Amino acid sequence: MFSVTTVSTPPTYESLPDYKWDLYDIIARGRLRFKVKATQEAHVALSSENRETDDMYHVILGTWNNYESELKSQTRSKAMRTSFILSNMEFREFWISWEGGTIEVGMGSNTDDPFLTLSDADGPDIRHIGYRTLTGSGEWQFDLPAVQEHVAFTSCKELS
């Protein structure tokens, strides 16, 4: 069951938008579940700081006109053909997990079947999540703990 916070990312076409870093500190959580509705290019950043860093991980869903997805670090990259993984008509559910230097990305509620995996023993200690969409707007729903004492959303609403 999703206990979600819904946020929107504005349409951007001409410049690379900054990640939004308004989610809580995820120390030791090890997993993120979310839904996104976007035409293409839904990005999630996994970072040791509450900002972009050189060594953060990038998860890119629906790149190359929604035909491919990618998981990359500063030194490694894995890509897979994922035709039309995103939709601007409906929310699609995804998950990202990290433990012991291994990052996994999957779709739906089945957490035993990642479609992207990257092992990076020298990666950062993941403590923060950033998100953005490129070439269009996006709507996001994050499965977050019920108590969020220090979140500062600018355009969100709690759903029950």
Short mmCIF file of N, CA and C in Angstrom, two decimals:
data_model
loop_
_atom_site.label_atom_id
_atom_site.label_comp_id
_atom_site.label_asym_id
_atom_site.label_seq_id
_atom_site.Cartn_x
_atom_site.Cartn_y
_atom_site.Cartn_z
N MET A 1 0.85 -1.19 0.00
CA MET A 1 0.00 0.00 0.00
C MET A 1 0.88 1.24 0.00
N PHE A 2 0.61 2.14 -0.89
CA PHE A 2 1.39 3.36 -0.99
C PHE A 2 0.87 4.40 -0.03
N SER A 3 1.74 4.90 0.82
CA SER A 3 1.48 6.08 1.63
C SER A 3 2.31 7.16 0.97
N VAL A 4 1.69 7.96 0.12
CA VAL A 4 2.47 8.77 -0.82
C VAL A 4 2.43 10.26 -0.54
N THR A 5 3.45 10.89 -1.04
CA THR A 5 3.49 12.32 -1.16
C THR A 5 3.60 12.60 -2.65
N THR A 6 2.72 13.43 -3.20
CA THR A 6 2.71 13.72 -4.63
C THR A 6 3.38 15.06 -4.88
N VAL A 7 4.28 15.09 -5.85
CA VAL A 7 4.96 16.32 -6.23
C VAL A 7 4.99 16.40 -7.75
N SER A 8 5.16 17.60 -8.27
CA SER A 8 5.24 17.81 -9.70
C SER A 8 6.57 18.45 -10.05
N THR A 9 7.09 18.07 -11.21
CA THR A 9 8.26 18.74 -11.75
C THR A 9 7.80 19.51 -12.98
N PRO A 10 8.21 20.76 -13.12
CA PRO A 10 7.71 21.60 -14.20
C PRO A 10 8.27 21.19 -15.55
N PRO A 11 7.58 21.58 -16.62
CA PRO A 11 8.12 21.29 -17.95
C PRO A 11 9.40 22.06 -18.21
N THR A 12 10.37 21.39 -18.80
CA THR A 12 11.62 22.05 -19.18
C THR A 12 12.02 21.51 -20.55
N TYR A 13 12.44 22.39 -21.41
CA TYR A 13 12.81 21.97 -22.75
C TYR A 13 14.16 22.52 -23.19
N GLU A 14 14.56 23.67 -22.66
CA GLU A 14 15.73 24.33 -23.19
C GLU A 14 16.97 24.21 -22.32
N SER A 15 16.82 23.93 -21.05
CA SER A 15 17.99 23.84 -20.20
C SER A 15 17.86 22.63 -19.29
N LEU A 16 18.96 22.18 -18.77
CA LEU A 16 18.97 21.05 -17.87
C LEU A 16 18.53 21.50 -16.48
N PRO A 17 17.38 21.06 -16.01
CA PRO A 17 16.91 21.53 -14.70
C PRO A 17 17.69 20.87 -13.57
N ASP A 18 17.76 21.58 -12.48
CA ASP A 18 18.37 21.01 -11.29
C ASP A 18 17.47 19.92 -10.73
N TYR A 19 18.08 18.98 -10.05
CA TYR A 19 17.30 18.00 -9.31
C TYR A 19 16.58 18.71 -8.17
N LYS A 20 15.41 18.21 -7.82
CA LYS A 20 14.75 18.65 -6.59
C LYS A 20 15.28 17.76 -5.48
N TRP A 21 15.68 18.38 -4.39
CA TRP A 21 16.25 17.65 -3.25
C TRP A 21 15.37 17.85 -2.01
N ASP A 22 14.06 17.89 -2.17
CA ASP A 22 13.18 18.21 -1.06
C ASP A 22 12.61 16.99 -0.35
N LEU A 23 13.16 15.81 -0.60
CA LEU A 23 12.75 14.63 0.14
C LEU A 23 13.60 14.51 1.39
N TYR A 24 13.13 13.79 2.36
CA TYR A 24 13.81 13.64 3.63
C TYR A 24 15.14 12.91 3.50
N ASP A 25 15.95 12.99 4.49
CA ASP A 25 17.22 12.27 4.58
C ASP A 25 16.90 10.78 4.72
N ILE A 26 17.45 9.95 3.86
CA ILE A 26 17.09 8.53 3.82
C ILE A 26 18.14 7.63 4.46
N ILE A 27 18.81 8.09 5.46
CA ILE A 27 19.87 7.32 6.10
C ILE A 27 19.40 5.90 6.40
N ALA A 28 20.15 4.95 5.91
CA ALA A 28 19.97 3.52 6.19
C ALA A 28 18.65 2.94 5.69
N ARG A 29 17.93 3.65 4.87
CA ARG A 29 16.67 3.09 4.39
C ARG A 29 16.92 1.98 3.38
N GLY A 30 17.76 2.21 2.38
CA GLY A 30 18.14 1.18 1.43
C GLY A 30 17.16 0.90 0.31
N ARG A 31 16.03 1.57 0.29
CA ARG A 31 15.03 1.30 -0.76
C ARG A 31 14.14 2.52 -0.94
N LEU A 32 13.76 2.76 -2.19
CA LEU A 32 12.82 3.82 -2.52
C LEU A 32 11.77 3.24 -3.47
N ARG A 33 10.51 3.43 -3.13
CA ARG A 33 9.40 3.07 -4.02
C ARG A 33 8.73 4.35 -4.46
N PHE A 34 8.39 4.43 -5.75
CA PHE A 34 7.75 5.63 -6.27
C PHE A 34 6.97 5.30 -7.53
N LYS A 35 6.07 6.21 -7.87
CA LYS A 35 5.34 6.15 -9.12
C LYS A 35 5.59 7.45 -9.85
N VAL A 36 5.64 7.37 -11.17
CA VAL A 36 5.86 8.58 -11.95
C VAL A 36 4.98 8.55 -13.20
N LYS A 37 4.50 9.73 -13.56
CA LYS A 37 3.74 9.92 -14.80
C LYS A 37 4.48 10.98 -15.60
N ALA A 38 5.08 10.58 -16.73
CA ALA A 38 5.86 11.50 -17.56
C ALA A 38 5.99 10.90 -18.96
N THR A 39 6.21 11.75 -19.94
CA THR A 39 6.37 11.29 -21.31
C THR A 39 7.70 10.57 -21.50
N GLN A 40 8.76 11.11 -20.89
CA GLN A 40 10.09 10.53 -20.99
C GLN A 40 11.03 11.19 -19.99
N GLU A 41 12.22 10.64 -19.83
CA GLU A 41 13.30 11.25 -19.06
C GLU A 41 12.94 11.56 -17.60
N ALA A 42 12.57 10.55 -16.85
CA ALA A 42 12.39 10.69 -15.40
C ALA A 42 13.71 10.31 -14.75
N HIS A 43 14.32 11.24 -14.02
CA HIS A 43 15.64 11.04 -13.42
C HIS A 43 15.52 10.97 -11.90
N VAL A 44 16.26 10.03 -11.31
CA VAL A 44 16.39 9.94 -9.86
C VAL A 44 17.89 9.93 -9.55
N ALA A 45 18.30 10.76 -8.60
CA ALA A 45 19.70 10.82 -8.19
C ALA A 45 19.83 10.26 -6.78
N LEU A 46 20.86 9.47 -6.54
CA LEU A 46 21.16 8.91 -5.23
C LEU A 46 22.50 9.50 -4.82
N SER A 47 22.51 10.27 -3.75
CA SER A 47 23.69 11.05 -3.40
C SER A 47 24.02 10.95 -1.91
N SER A 48 25.27 11.23 -1.59
CA SER A 48 25.69 11.28 -0.20
C SER A 48 25.36 12.63 0.43
N GLU A 49 25.08 13.63 -0.40
CA GLU A 49 24.75 14.96 0.08
C GLU A 49 23.42 15.41 -0.50
N ASN A 50 22.86 16.44 0.07
CA ASN A 50 21.56 16.94 -0.37
C ASN A 50 21.73 17.89 -1.57
N ARG A 51 22.50 17.42 -2.55
CA ARG A 51 22.79 18.18 -3.77
C ARG A 51 23.50 17.24 -4.74
N GLU A 52 23.71 17.73 -5.97
CA GLU A 52 24.46 16.95 -6.95
C GLU A 52 25.92 16.85 -6.53
N THR A 53 26.48 15.65 -6.67
CA THR A 53 27.90 15.43 -6.40
C THR A 53 28.49 14.65 -7.57
N ASP A 54 29.78 14.70 -7.72
CA ASP A 54 30.43 14.00 -8.82
C ASP A 54 30.26 12.49 -8.74
N ASP A 55 30.17 11.95 -7.53
CA ASP A 55 30.11 10.50 -7.39
C ASP A 55 28.70 9.94 -7.16
N MET A 56 27.66 10.74 -7.37
CA MET A 56 26.31 10.22 -7.14
C MET A 56 25.89 9.27 -8.26
N TYR A 57 24.86 8.48 -7.97
CA TYR A 57 24.28 7.58 -8.96
C TYR A 57 23.12 8.29 -9.66
N HIS A 58 22.95 7.97 -10.95
CA HIS A 58 21.84 8.50 -11.74
C HIS A 58 21.01 7.32 -12.24
N VAL A 59 19.70 7.39 -12.02
CA VAL A 59 18.76 6.44 -12.61
C VAL A 59 17.95 7.26 -13.61
N ILE A 60 17.98 6.86 -14.86
CA ILE A 60 17.27 7.59 -15.91
C ILE A 60 16.28 6.63 -16.55
N LEU A 61 15.01 6.90 -16.37
CA LEU A 61 13.94 6.07 -16.93
C LEU A 61 13.40 6.74 -18.19
N GLY A 62 13.31 5.98 -19.26
CA GLY A 62 12.69 6.48 -20.48
C GLY A 62 13.52 7.49 -21.25
N THR A 63 14.84 7.30 -21.28
CA THR A 63 15.69 8.17 -22.07
C THR A 63 15.60 7.76 -23.56
N TRP A 64 16.22 8.51 -24.41
CA TRP A 64 16.18 8.24 -25.85
C TRP A 64 14.74 8.07 -26.34
N ASN A 65 13.94 9.10 -26.08
CA ASN A 65 12.53 9.13 -26.50
C ASN A 65 11.72 7.98 -25.91
N ASN A 66 12.01 7.64 -24.66
CA ASN A 66 11.29 6.62 -23.91
C ASN A 66 11.55 5.20 -24.44
N TYR A 67 12.74 4.96 -24.98
CA TYR A 67 13.10 3.64 -25.48
C TYR A 67 14.14 2.92 -24.64
N GLU A 68 14.79 3.62 -23.72
CA GLU A 68 15.88 3.02 -22.97
C GLU A 68 15.90 3.58 -21.55
N SER A 69 16.45 2.80 -20.63
CA SER A 69 16.67 3.26 -19.26
C SER A 69 18.12 3.00 -18.90
N GLU A 70 18.64 3.79 -17.96
CA GLU A 70 20.06 3.71 -17.65
C GLU A 70 20.29 3.91 -16.15
N LEU A 71 21.28 3.20 -15.64
CA LEU A 71 21.75 3.35 -14.27
C LEU A 71 23.24 3.61 -14.37
N LYS A 72 23.70 4.74 -13.82
CA LYS A 72 25.11 5.05 -13.98
C LYS A 72 25.71 5.70 -12.75
N SER A 73 27.01 5.47 -12.61
CA SER A 73 27.82 6.12 -11.59
C SER A 73 28.86 6.94 -12.32
N GLN A 74 29.80 7.47 -11.59
CA GLN A 74 30.85 8.27 -12.21
C GLN A 74 31.72 7.42 -13.14
N THR A 75 31.87 6.13 -12.83
CA THR A 75 32.78 5.28 -13.59
C THR A 75 32.12 4.12 -14.34
N ARG A 76 30.86 3.84 -14.05
CA ARG A 76 30.19 2.69 -14.67
C ARG A 76 28.82 3.09 -15.15
N SER A 77 28.32 2.29 -16.11
CA SER A 77 26.99 2.56 -16.65
C SER A 77 26.38 1.27 -17.18
N LYS A 78 25.10 1.09 -16.91
CA LYS A 78 24.33 -0.03 -17.46
C LYS A 78 23.09 0.55 -18.12
N ALA A 79 22.79 0.10 -19.31
CA ALA A 79 21.60 0.57 -20.02
C ALA A 79 20.82 -0.64 -20.53
N MET A 80 19.52 -0.45 -20.70
CA MET A 80 18.67 -1.52 -21.20
C MET A 80 17.54 -0.92 -22.01
N ARG A 81 17.19 -1.59 -23.08
CA ARG A 81 16.04 -1.16 -23.88
C ARG A 81 14.78 -1.40 -23.06
N THR A 82 14.02 -0.35 -22.84
CA THR A 82 12.79 -0.42 -22.04
C THR A 82 11.70 0.39 -22.74
N SER A 83 11.36 -0.02 -23.94
CA SER A 83 10.43 0.74 -24.77
C SER A 83 9.17 1.14 -24.03
N PHE A 84 8.91 2.43 -24.03
CA PHE A 84 7.70 3.03 -23.46
C PHE A 84 7.48 2.63 -22.00
N ILE A 85 8.54 2.67 -21.22
CA ILE A 85 8.46 2.34 -19.80
C ILE A 85 7.68 3.41 -19.03
N LEU A 86 7.68 4.64 -19.55
CA LEU A 86 6.93 5.74 -18.93
C LEU A 86 5.67 6.03 -19.73
N SER A 87 4.72 6.66 -19.06
CA SER A 87 3.47 7.06 -19.70
C SER A 87 3.05 8.42 -19.17
N ASN A 88 2.56 9.27 -20.04
CA ASN A 88 2.02 10.55 -19.59
C ASN A 88 0.53 10.43 -19.28
N MET A 89 -0.03 9.23 -19.41
CA MET A 89 -1.45 8.99 -19.16
C MET A 89 -1.72 8.31 -17.83
N GLU A 90 -0.72 7.59 -17.30
CA GLU A 90 -0.92 6.86 -16.06
C GLU A 90 0.38 6.80 -15.26
N PHE A 91 0.25 6.64 -13.96
CA PHE A 91 1.41 6.46 -13.11
C PHE A 91 1.96 5.05 -13.31
N ARG A 92 3.28 4.96 -13.37
CA ARG A 92 3.97 3.67 -13.44
C ARG A 92 4.82 3.54 -12.17
N GLU A 93 4.80 2.34 -11.57
CA GLU A 93 5.49 2.11 -10.30
C GLU A 93 6.90 1.56 -10.52
N PHE A 94 7.85 2.09 -9.74
CA PHE A 94 9.24 1.66 -9.80
C PHE A 94 9.80 1.55 -8.39
N TRP A 95 10.93 0.90 -8.28
CA TRP A 95 11.65 0.82 -7.02
C TRP A 95 13.15 0.86 -7.30
N ILE A 96 13.88 1.39 -6.34
CA ILE A 96 15.33 1.41 -6.39
C ILE A 96 15.82 0.90 -5.04
N SER A 97 16.77 -0.03 -5.05
CA SER A 97 17.34 -0.50 -3.78
C SER A 97 18.86 -0.38 -3.85
N TRP A 98 19.47 -0.22 -2.69
CA TRP A 98 20.93 -0.13 -2.60
C TRP A 98 21.38 -0.80 -1.32
N GLU A 99 22.38 -1.64 -1.46
CA GLU A 99 22.95 -2.33 -0.31
C GLU A 99 24.30 -2.91 -0.71
N GLY A 100 25.30 -2.69 0.13
CA GLY A 100 26.61 -3.28 -0.09
C GLY A 100 27.25 -2.95 -1.43
N GLY A 101 27.03 -1.75 -1.93
CA GLY A 101 27.64 -1.36 -3.20
C GLY A 101 26.88 -1.81 -4.43
N THR A 102 25.70 -2.40 -4.27
CA THR A 102 24.89 -2.83 -5.41
C THR A 102 23.61 -2.01 -5.47
N ILE A 103 23.35 -1.41 -6.63
CA ILE A 103 22.14 -0.64 -6.87
C ILE A 103 21.28 -1.45 -7.82
N GLU A 104 19.99 -1.58 -7.51
CA GLU A 104 19.05 -2.29 -8.38
C GLU A 104 17.85 -1.39 -8.66
N VAL A 105 17.33 -1.50 -9.89
CA VAL A 105 16.16 -0.74 -10.30
C VAL A 105 15.16 -1.73 -10.89
N GLY A 106 13.90 -1.61 -10.45
CA GLY A 106 12.87 -2.49 -10.96
C GLY A 106 11.56 -1.76 -11.16
N MET A 107 10.63 -2.46 -11.77
CA MET A 107 9.32 -1.88 -12.07
C MET A 107 8.24 -2.71 -11.39
N GLY A 108 7.20 -2.05 -10.91
CA GLY A 108 6.10 -2.74 -10.27
C GLY A 108 6.42 -3.09 -8.84
N SER A 109 5.64 -3.99 -8.29
CA SER A 109 5.80 -4.34 -6.89
C SER A 109 6.72 -5.54 -6.67
N ASN A 110 7.13 -6.22 -7.73
CA ASN A 110 8.00 -7.39 -7.60
C ASN A 110 9.45 -6.93 -7.42
N THR A 111 9.93 -6.96 -6.19
CA THR A 111 11.29 -6.48 -5.89
C THR A 111 12.34 -7.56 -6.10
N ASP A 112 11.95 -8.72 -6.62
CA ASP A 112 12.90 -9.80 -6.90
C ASP A 112 13.39 -9.79 -8.34
N ASP A 113 12.92 -8.85 -9.13
CA ASP A 113 13.22 -8.88 -10.57
C ASP A 113 13.67 -7.50 -11.07
N PRO A 114 14.91 -7.08 -10.74
CA PRO A 114 15.39 -5.79 -11.24
C PRO A 114 15.67 -5.85 -12.74
N PHE A 115 15.44 -4.76 -13.44
CA PHE A 115 15.82 -4.71 -14.86
C PHE A 115 17.15 -4.01 -15.07
N LEU A 116 17.66 -3.34 -14.03
CA LEU A 116 19.00 -2.75 -14.07
C LEU A 116 19.70 -3.02 -12.75
N THR A 117 20.96 -3.43 -12.82
CA THR A 117 21.79 -3.66 -11.64
C THR A 117 23.18 -3.12 -11.90
N LEU A 118 23.74 -2.46 -10.91
CA LEU A 118 25.09 -1.92 -11.02
C LEU A 118 25.82 -2.16 -9.70
N SER A 119 26.98 -2.79 -9.77
CA SER A 119 27.80 -3.01 -8.58
C SER A 119 28.95 -2.02 -8.60
N ASP A 120 29.13 -1.33 -7.49
CA ASP A 120 30.15 -0.28 -7.40
C ASP A 120 30.59 -0.18 -5.95
N ALA A 121 31.59 -0.96 -5.59
CA ALA A 121 32.04 -1.01 -4.20
C ALA A 121 32.58 0.32 -3.71
N ASP A 122 33.00 1.19 -4.61
CA ASP A 122 33.57 2.48 -4.23
C ASP A 122 32.55 3.62 -4.31
N GLY A 123 31.29 3.30 -4.42
CA GLY A 123 30.26 4.33 -4.57
C GLY A 123 30.02 5.10 -3.29
N PRO A 124 29.24 6.17 -3.39
CA PRO A 124 28.97 7.01 -2.22
C PRO A 124 28.03 6.34 -1.22
N ASP A 125 28.05 6.84 -0.02
CA ASP A 125 27.10 6.43 1.02
C ASP A 125 25.79 7.17 0.72
N ILE A 126 24.79 6.46 0.25
CA ILE A 126 23.55 7.10 -0.21
C ILE A 126 22.74 7.56 0.99
N ARG A 127 22.46 8.86 1.01
CA ARG A 127 21.70 9.46 2.11
C ARG A 127 20.59 10.38 1.62
N HIS A 128 20.61 10.75 0.34
CA HIS A 128 19.63 11.72 -0.18
C HIS A 128 19.17 11.32 -1.58
N ILE A 129 17.94 11.71 -1.88
CA ILE A 129 17.32 11.42 -3.17
C ILE A 129 16.98 12.74 -3.86
N GLY A 130 17.33 12.84 -5.14
CA GLY A 130 16.92 13.96 -5.97
C GLY A 130 16.09 13.43 -7.13
N TYR A 131 15.27 14.26 -7.73
CA TYR A 131 14.45 13.82 -8.85
C TYR A 131 14.17 14.99 -9.78
N ARG A 132 13.92 14.67 -11.05
CA ARG A 132 13.58 15.68 -12.05
C ARG A 132 13.04 14.97 -13.30
N THR A 133 12.41 15.73 -14.15
CA THR A 133 12.04 15.24 -15.48
C THR A 133 12.62 16.20 -16.51
N LEU A 134 12.96 15.66 -17.66
CA LEU A 134 13.46 16.46 -18.76
C LEU A 134 12.45 16.41 -19.91
N THR A 135 12.51 17.38 -20.77
CA THR A 135 11.66 17.48 -21.97
C THR A 135 10.18 17.30 -21.68
N GLY A 136 9.73 17.86 -20.60
CA GLY A 136 8.32 17.81 -20.26
C GLY A 136 8.12 17.77 -18.76
N SER A 137 6.89 17.87 -18.35
CA SER A 137 6.59 17.86 -16.92
C SER A 137 6.43 16.42 -16.44
N GLY A 138 6.43 16.27 -15.13
CA GLY A 138 6.23 14.96 -14.55
C GLY A 138 5.47 15.07 -13.25
N GLU A 139 4.78 14.01 -12.91
CA GLU A 139 4.13 13.91 -11.61
C GLU A 139 4.72 12.70 -10.91
N TRP A 140 5.05 12.87 -9.66
CA TRP A 140 5.71 11.85 -8.88
C TRP A 140 4.90 11.53 -7.62
N GLN A 141 4.89 10.27 -7.24
CA GLN A 141 4.33 9.83 -5.97
C GLN A 141 5.39 8.99 -5.28
N PHE A 142 5.82 9.44 -4.10
CA PHE A 142 6.86 8.74 -3.35
C PHE A 142 6.26 8.03 -2.16
N ASP A 143 6.64 6.79 -1.97
CA ASP A 143 6.23 6.01 -0.81
C ASP A 143 7.18 6.38 0.32
N LEU A 144 6.74 7.27 1.17
CA LEU A 144 7.58 7.81 2.24
C LEU A 144 6.99 7.45 3.59
N PRO A 145 7.82 7.47 4.63
CA PRO A 145 7.28 7.22 5.97
C PRO A 145 6.22 8.24 6.34
N ALA A 146 5.32 7.84 7.22
CA ALA A 146 4.22 8.72 7.61
C ALA A 146 4.72 9.99 8.30
N VAL A 147 5.83 9.92 9.01
CA VAL A 147 6.34 11.09 9.72
C VAL A 147 7.49 11.69 8.93
N GLN A 148 7.31 12.95 8.52
CA GLN A 148 8.34 13.68 7.80
C GLN A 148 8.47 15.04 8.46
N GLU A 149 9.28 15.11 9.47
CA GLU A 149 9.35 16.32 10.27
C GLU A 149 10.09 17.47 9.59
N HIS A 150 11.00 17.18 8.67
CA HIS A 150 11.79 18.25 8.10
C HIS A 150 11.74 18.32 6.58
N VAL A 151 10.59 18.01 6.01
CA VAL A 151 10.43 18.11 4.56
C VAL A 151 9.83 19.46 4.24
N ALA A 152 10.35 20.09 3.21
CA ALA A 152 9.83 21.40 2.80
C ALA A 152 9.39 21.32 1.34
N PHE A 153 8.22 20.78 1.09
CA PHE A 153 7.69 20.71 -0.27
C PHE A 153 7.10 22.05 -0.65
N THR A 154 7.32 22.43 -1.90
CA THR A 154 6.75 23.68 -2.36
C THR A 154 5.44 23.46 -3.10
N SER A 155 5.25 22.28 -3.68
CA SER A 155 3.99 22.03 -4.38
C SER A 155 3.64 20.56 -4.23
N CYS A 156 3.06 20.20 -3.10
CA CYS A 156 2.71 18.81 -2.89
C CYS A 156 1.43 18.72 -2.05
N LYS A 157 0.91 17.50 -2.04
CA LYS A 157 -0.24 17.24 -1.18
C LYS A 157 -0.13 15.82 -0.65
N GLU A 158 -0.55 15.62 0.56
CA GLU A 158 -0.52 14.29 1.16
C GLU A 158 -1.78 13.54 0.73
N LEU A 159 -1.60 12.27 0.37
CA LEU A 159 -2.72 11.42 0.01
C LEU A 159 -2.84 10.33 1.04
N SER A 160 -4.05 9.91 1.34
CA SER A 160 -4.21 8.82 2.29
C SER A 160 -4.77 7.61 1.62
#
